[in-house]
mmCIF file of C-alpha atoms and ligand atoms in Angstrom:
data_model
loop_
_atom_site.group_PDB
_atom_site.id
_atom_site.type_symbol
_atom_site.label_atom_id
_atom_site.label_comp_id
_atom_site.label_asym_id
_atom_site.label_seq_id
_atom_site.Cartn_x
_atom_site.Cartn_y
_atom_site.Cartn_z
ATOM 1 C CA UNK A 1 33.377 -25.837 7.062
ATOM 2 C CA UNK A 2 35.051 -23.678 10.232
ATOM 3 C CA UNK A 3 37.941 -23.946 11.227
ATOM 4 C CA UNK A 4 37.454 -25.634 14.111
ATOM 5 C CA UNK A 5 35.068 -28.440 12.416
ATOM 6 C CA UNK A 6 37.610 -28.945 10.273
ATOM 7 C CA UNK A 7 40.714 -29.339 12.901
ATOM 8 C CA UNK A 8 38.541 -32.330 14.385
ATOM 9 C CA UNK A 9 38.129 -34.008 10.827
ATOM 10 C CA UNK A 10 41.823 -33.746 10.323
ATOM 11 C CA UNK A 11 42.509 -35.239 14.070
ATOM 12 C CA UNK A 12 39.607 -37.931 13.155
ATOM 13 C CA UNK A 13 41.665 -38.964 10.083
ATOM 14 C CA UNK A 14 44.765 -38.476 11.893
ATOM 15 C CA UNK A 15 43.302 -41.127 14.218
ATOM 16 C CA UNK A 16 41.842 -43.606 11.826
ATOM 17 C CA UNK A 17 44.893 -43.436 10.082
ATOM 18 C CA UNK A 18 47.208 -44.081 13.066
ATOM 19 C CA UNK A 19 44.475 -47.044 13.387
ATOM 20 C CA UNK A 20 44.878 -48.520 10.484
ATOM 21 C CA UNK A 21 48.889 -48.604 10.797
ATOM 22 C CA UNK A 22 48.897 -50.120 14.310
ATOM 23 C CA UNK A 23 46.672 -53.285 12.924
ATOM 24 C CA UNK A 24 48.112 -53.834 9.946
ATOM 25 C CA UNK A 25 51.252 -53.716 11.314
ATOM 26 C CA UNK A 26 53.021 -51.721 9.104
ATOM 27 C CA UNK A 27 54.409 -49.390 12.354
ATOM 28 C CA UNK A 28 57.843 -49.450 12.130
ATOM 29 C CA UNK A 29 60.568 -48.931 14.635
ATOM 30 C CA UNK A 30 63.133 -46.242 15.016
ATOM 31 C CA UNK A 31 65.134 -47.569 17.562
ATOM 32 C CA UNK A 32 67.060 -50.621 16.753
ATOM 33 C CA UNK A 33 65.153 -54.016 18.485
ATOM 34 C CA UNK A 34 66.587 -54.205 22.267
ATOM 35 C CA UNK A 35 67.309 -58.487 20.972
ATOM 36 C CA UNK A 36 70.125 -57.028 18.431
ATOM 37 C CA UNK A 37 72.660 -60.104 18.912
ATOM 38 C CA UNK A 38 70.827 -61.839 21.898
ATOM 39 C CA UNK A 39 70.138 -65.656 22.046
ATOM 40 C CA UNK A 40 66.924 -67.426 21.496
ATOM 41 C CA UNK A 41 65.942 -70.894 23.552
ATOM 42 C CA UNK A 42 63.600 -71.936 25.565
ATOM 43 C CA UNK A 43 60.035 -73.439 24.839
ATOM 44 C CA UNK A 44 59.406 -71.206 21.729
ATOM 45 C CA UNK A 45 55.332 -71.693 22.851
ATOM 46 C CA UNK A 46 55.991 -70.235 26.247
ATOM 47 C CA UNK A 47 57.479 -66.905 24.896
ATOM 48 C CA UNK A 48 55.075 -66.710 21.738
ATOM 49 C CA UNK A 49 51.994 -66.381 23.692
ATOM 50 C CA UNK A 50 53.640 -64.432 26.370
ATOM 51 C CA UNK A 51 54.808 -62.019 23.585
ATOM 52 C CA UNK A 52 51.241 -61.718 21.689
ATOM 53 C CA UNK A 53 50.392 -60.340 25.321
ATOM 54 C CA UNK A 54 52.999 -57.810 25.042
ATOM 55 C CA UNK A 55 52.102 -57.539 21.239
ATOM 56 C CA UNK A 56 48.079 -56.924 22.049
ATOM 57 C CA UNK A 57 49.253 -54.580 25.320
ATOM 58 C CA UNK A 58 50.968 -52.471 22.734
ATOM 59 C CA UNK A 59 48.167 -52.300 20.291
ATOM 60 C CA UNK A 60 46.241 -50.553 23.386
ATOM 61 C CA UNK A 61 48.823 -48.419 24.550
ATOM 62 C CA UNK A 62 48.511 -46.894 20.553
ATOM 63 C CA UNK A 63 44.876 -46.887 21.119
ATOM 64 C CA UNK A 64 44.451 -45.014 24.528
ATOM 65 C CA UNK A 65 47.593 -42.603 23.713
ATOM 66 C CA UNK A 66 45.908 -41.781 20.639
ATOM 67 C CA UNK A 67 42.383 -41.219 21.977
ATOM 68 C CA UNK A 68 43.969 -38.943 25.264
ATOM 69 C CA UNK A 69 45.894 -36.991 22.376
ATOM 70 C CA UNK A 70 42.649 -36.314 20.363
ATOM 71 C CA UNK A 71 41.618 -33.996 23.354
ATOM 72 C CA UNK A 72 44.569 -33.213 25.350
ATOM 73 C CA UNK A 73 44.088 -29.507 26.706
ATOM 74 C CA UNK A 74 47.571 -28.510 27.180
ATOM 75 C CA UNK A 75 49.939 -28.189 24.560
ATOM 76 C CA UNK A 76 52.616 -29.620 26.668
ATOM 77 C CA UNK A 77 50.643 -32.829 27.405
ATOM 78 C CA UNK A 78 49.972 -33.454 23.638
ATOM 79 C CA UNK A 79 53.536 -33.552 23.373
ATOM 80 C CA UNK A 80 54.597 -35.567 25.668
ATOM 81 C CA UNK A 81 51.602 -38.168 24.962
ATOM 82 C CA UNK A 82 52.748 -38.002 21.302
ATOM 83 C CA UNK A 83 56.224 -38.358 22.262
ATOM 84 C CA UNK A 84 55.618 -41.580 24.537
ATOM 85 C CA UNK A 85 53.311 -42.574 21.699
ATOM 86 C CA UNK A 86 56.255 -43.041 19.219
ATOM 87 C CA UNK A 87 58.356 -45.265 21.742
ATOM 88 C CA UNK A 88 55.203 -46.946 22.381
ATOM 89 C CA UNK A 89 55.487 -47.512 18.235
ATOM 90 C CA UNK A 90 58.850 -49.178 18.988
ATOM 91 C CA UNK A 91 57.524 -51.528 21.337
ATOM 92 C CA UNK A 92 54.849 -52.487 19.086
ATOM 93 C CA UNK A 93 57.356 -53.222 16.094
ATOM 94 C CA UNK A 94 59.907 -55.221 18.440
ATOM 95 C CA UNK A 95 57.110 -57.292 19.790
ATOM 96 C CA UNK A 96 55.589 -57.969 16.310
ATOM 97 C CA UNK A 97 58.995 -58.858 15.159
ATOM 98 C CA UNK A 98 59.266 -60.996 18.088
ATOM 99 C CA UNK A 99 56.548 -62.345 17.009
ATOM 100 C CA UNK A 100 57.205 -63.445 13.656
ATOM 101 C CA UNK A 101 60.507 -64.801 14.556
ATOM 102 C CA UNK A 102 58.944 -67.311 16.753
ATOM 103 C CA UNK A 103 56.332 -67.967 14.117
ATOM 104 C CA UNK A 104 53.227 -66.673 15.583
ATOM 105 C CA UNK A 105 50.390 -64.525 14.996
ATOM 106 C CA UNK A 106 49.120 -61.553 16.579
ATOM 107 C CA UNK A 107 45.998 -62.118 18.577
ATOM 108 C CA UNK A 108 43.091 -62.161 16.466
ATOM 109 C CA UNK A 109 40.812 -59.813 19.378
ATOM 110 C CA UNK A 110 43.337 -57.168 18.410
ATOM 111 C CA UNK A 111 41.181 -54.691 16.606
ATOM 112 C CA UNK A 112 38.468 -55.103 19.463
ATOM 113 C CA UNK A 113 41.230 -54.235 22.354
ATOM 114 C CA UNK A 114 41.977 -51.108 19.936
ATOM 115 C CA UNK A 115 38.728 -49.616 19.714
ATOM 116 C CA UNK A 116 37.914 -50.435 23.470
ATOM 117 C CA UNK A 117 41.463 -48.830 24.465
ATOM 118 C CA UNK A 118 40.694 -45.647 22.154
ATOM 119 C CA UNK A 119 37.404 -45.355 23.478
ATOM 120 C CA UNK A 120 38.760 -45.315 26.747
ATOM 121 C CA UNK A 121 41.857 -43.109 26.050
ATOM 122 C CA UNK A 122 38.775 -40.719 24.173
ATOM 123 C CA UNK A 123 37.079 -40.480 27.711
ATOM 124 C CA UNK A 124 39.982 -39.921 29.804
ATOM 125 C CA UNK A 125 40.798 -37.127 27.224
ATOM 126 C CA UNK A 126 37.519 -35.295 27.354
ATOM 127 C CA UNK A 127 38.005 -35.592 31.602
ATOM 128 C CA UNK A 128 40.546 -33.479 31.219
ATOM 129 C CA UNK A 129 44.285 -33.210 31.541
ATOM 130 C CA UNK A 130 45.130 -34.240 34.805
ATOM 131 C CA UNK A 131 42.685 -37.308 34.903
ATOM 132 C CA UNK A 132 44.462 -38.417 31.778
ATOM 133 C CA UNK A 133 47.541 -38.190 33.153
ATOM 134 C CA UNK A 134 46.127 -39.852 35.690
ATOM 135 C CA UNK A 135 45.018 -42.725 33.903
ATOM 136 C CA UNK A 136 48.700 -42.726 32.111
ATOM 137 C CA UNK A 137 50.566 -43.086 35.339
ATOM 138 C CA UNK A 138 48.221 -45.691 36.658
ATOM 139 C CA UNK A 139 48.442 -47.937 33.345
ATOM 140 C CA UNK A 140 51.928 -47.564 32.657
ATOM 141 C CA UNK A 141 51.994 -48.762 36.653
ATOM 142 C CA UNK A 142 50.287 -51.563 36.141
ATOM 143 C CA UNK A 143 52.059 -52.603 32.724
ATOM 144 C CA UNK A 144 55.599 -52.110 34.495
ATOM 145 C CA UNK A 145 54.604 -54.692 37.071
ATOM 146 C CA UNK A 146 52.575 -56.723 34.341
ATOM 147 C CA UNK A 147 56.298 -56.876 32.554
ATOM 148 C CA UNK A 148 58.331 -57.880 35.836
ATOM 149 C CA UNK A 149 55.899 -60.629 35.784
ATOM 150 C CA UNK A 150 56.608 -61.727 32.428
ATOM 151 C CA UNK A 151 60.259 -61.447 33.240
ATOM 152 C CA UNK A 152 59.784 -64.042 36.032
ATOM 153 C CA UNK A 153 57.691 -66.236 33.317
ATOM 154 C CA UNK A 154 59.705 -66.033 29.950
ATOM 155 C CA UNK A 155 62.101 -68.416 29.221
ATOM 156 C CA UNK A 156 65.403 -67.709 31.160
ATOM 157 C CA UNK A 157 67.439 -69.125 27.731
ATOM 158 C CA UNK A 158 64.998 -66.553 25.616
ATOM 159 C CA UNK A 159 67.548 -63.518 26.024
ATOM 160 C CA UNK A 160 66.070 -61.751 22.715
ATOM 161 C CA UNK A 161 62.376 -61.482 24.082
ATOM 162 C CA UNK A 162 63.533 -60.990 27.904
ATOM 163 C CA UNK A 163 65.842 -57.997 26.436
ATOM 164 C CA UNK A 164 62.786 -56.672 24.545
ATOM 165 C CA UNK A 165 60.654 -56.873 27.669
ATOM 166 C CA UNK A 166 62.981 -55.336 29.806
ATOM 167 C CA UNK A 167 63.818 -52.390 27.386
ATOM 168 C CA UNK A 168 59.605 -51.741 27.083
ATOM 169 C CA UNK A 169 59.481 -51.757 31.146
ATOM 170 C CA UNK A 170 62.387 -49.160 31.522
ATOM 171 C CA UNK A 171 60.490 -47.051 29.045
ATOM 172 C CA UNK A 172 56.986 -47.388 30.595
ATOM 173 C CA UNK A 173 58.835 -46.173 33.707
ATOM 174 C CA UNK A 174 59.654 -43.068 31.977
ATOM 175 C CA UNK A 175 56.149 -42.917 30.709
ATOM 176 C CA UNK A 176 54.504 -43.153 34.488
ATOM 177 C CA UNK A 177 57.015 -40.761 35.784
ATOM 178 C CA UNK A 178 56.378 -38.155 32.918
ATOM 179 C CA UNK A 179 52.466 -38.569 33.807
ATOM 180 C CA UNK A 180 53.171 -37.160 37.077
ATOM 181 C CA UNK A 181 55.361 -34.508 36.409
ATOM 182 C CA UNK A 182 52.576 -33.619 34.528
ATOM 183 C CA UNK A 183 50.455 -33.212 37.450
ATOM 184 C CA UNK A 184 48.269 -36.606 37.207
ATOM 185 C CA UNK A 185 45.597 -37.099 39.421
ATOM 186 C CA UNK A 186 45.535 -40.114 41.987
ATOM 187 C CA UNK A 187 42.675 -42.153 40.381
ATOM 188 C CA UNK A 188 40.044 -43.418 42.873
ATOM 189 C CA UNK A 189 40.421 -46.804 44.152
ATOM 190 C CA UNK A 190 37.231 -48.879 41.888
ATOM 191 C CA UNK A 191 39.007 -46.980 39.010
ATOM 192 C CA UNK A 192 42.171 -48.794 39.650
ATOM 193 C CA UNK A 193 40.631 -52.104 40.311
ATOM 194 C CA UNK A 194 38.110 -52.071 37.283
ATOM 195 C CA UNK A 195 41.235 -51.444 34.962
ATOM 196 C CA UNK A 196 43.003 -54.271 36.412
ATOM 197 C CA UNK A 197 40.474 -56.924 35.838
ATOM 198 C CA UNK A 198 40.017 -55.277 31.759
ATOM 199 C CA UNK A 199 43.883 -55.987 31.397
ATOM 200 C CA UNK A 200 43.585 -59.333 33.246
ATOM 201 C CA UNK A 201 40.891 -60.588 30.686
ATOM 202 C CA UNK A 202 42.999 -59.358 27.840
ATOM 203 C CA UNK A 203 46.264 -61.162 29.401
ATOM 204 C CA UNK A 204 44.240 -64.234 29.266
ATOM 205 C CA UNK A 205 42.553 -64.605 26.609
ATOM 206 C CA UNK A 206 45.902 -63.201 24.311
ATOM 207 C CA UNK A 207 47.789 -66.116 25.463
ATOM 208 C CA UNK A 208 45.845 -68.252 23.551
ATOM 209 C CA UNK A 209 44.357 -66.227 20.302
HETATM 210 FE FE1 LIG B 1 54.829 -50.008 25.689
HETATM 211 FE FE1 LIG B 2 54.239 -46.697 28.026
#
C-alpha cells in the first residue's frame, strides 16, 4: 500500500473511530461542566428537550469538524479545526450529562444528523480551505444566535443548563472568530439560507425524539 493510500485509511479509521465515540457517548470532558454548583428548577420537560437540541447540535458540530479535518489543506487549519473540535467534545459531554440529570435520552435521529453533518463537513473540506472556514464561521453564527434563543426559552430557575448554554455560546464565538482569522470566505446568500432551514428541521424534530 503507498504511503499516501495508507494516510487516508488511517484518517478513515481515525474518523469512524471519532464516530463511534460521539454516539455512544463515551466522549468525555476535560473542562469541568460550566453547571458545577448551579441550581436546577423549572419545568424539567422544557429544558430536556431544549437540551437534546443542544445535545444533537453537538453531535453535528463532531461530525462536520471531523469531515473539514479529513481534508483540511493547511496545516494551520487542521489545527485549529482539531482544536475547536475538542471544546466542541466538552460541549457534547456537558449536554449529555445535562441530559441524564434531567432523565432524558438523546435524540434517537442522532446517528442520521452525524453522517449528514460529516458528509457535509467532507464537502466543505474537499472545497477547500477558505470555503470551510467559511462554512465554520457561518455555522458557528448561526448556532451562537440559535443559543441566545435558547437562553430566552430555558427555564430562568434552570441555572445549571442556562450556565452550560451560555459557556457553549462564548466558545462558538471563539470558534466563528478563529474561522475568519483564518481567512473564511463570505458564503453566498442560498448557501446561508439552505443551512438554516437543515438546522431548523433538526431543532424541531430533536425537541421531541
Ligand atoms: Fe458547540
Ligand atoms: Fe463551535
Amino acid at each position: 500500500m503507498t504511503a499516501s493510500r495508507r494516510s487516508l485509511v488511517d484518517h478513515l479509521l481515525i474518523a469512524a473511530d471519532e464516530a463511534l465515540r460521539t454516539l455512544s457517548g463515551a466522549a468525555s470532558a476535560a473542562r469541568a461542566s460550566p453547571a458545577r454548583e448551579a441550581k436546577a428548577g423549572g419545568d424539567p420537560r422544557v429544558s430536556a428537550g431544549l437540551m437534546r437540541v443542544n445535545h444533537t447540535g453537538e453531535i453535528c458540530a463532531q461530525a462536520l469538524y471531523s469531515g473539514q479535518a479529513l481534508f483540511a489543506r493547511d496545516d494551520r487549519v487542521r489545527a485549529a479545526l482539531q482544536g475547536a473540535a475538542a471544546e466542541e467534545r466538552d460541549h457534547l459531554a456537558w449536554c449529555r450529562g445535562r441530559l441524564k440529570e434531567l432523565d432524558a435520552q438523546p435524540s434517537a435521529l442522532d446517528p442520521l444528523w452525524y453522517a449528514g453533518s460529516f458528509a457535509l463537513g467532507v464537502v466543505s473540506g474537499i472545497a477547500g480551505d477558505r470555503w470551510s472556514m467559511g462554512f465554520l464561521a457561518e455555522t458557528e453564527a448561526q448556532v451562537e444566535r440559535h443559543l441566545e434563543g435558547h437562553l430566552d426559552r430555558l427555564p430562568a430557575d434552570d441555572a445549571r443548563s442556562r450556565a452550560i448554554v451560555t459557556q457553549m455560546r462564548d466558545d462558538e464565538a471563539r470558534h466563528g472568530s478563529m474561522g475568519r482569522a483564518l481567512g473564511a470566505a463570505e458564503l453566498p446568500l442560498p448557501v446561508k439560507a439552505a443551512m438554516r432551514m437543515a438546522s431548523r428541521v433538526m431543532t424541531r424534530t430533536a425537541y421531541y425524539v
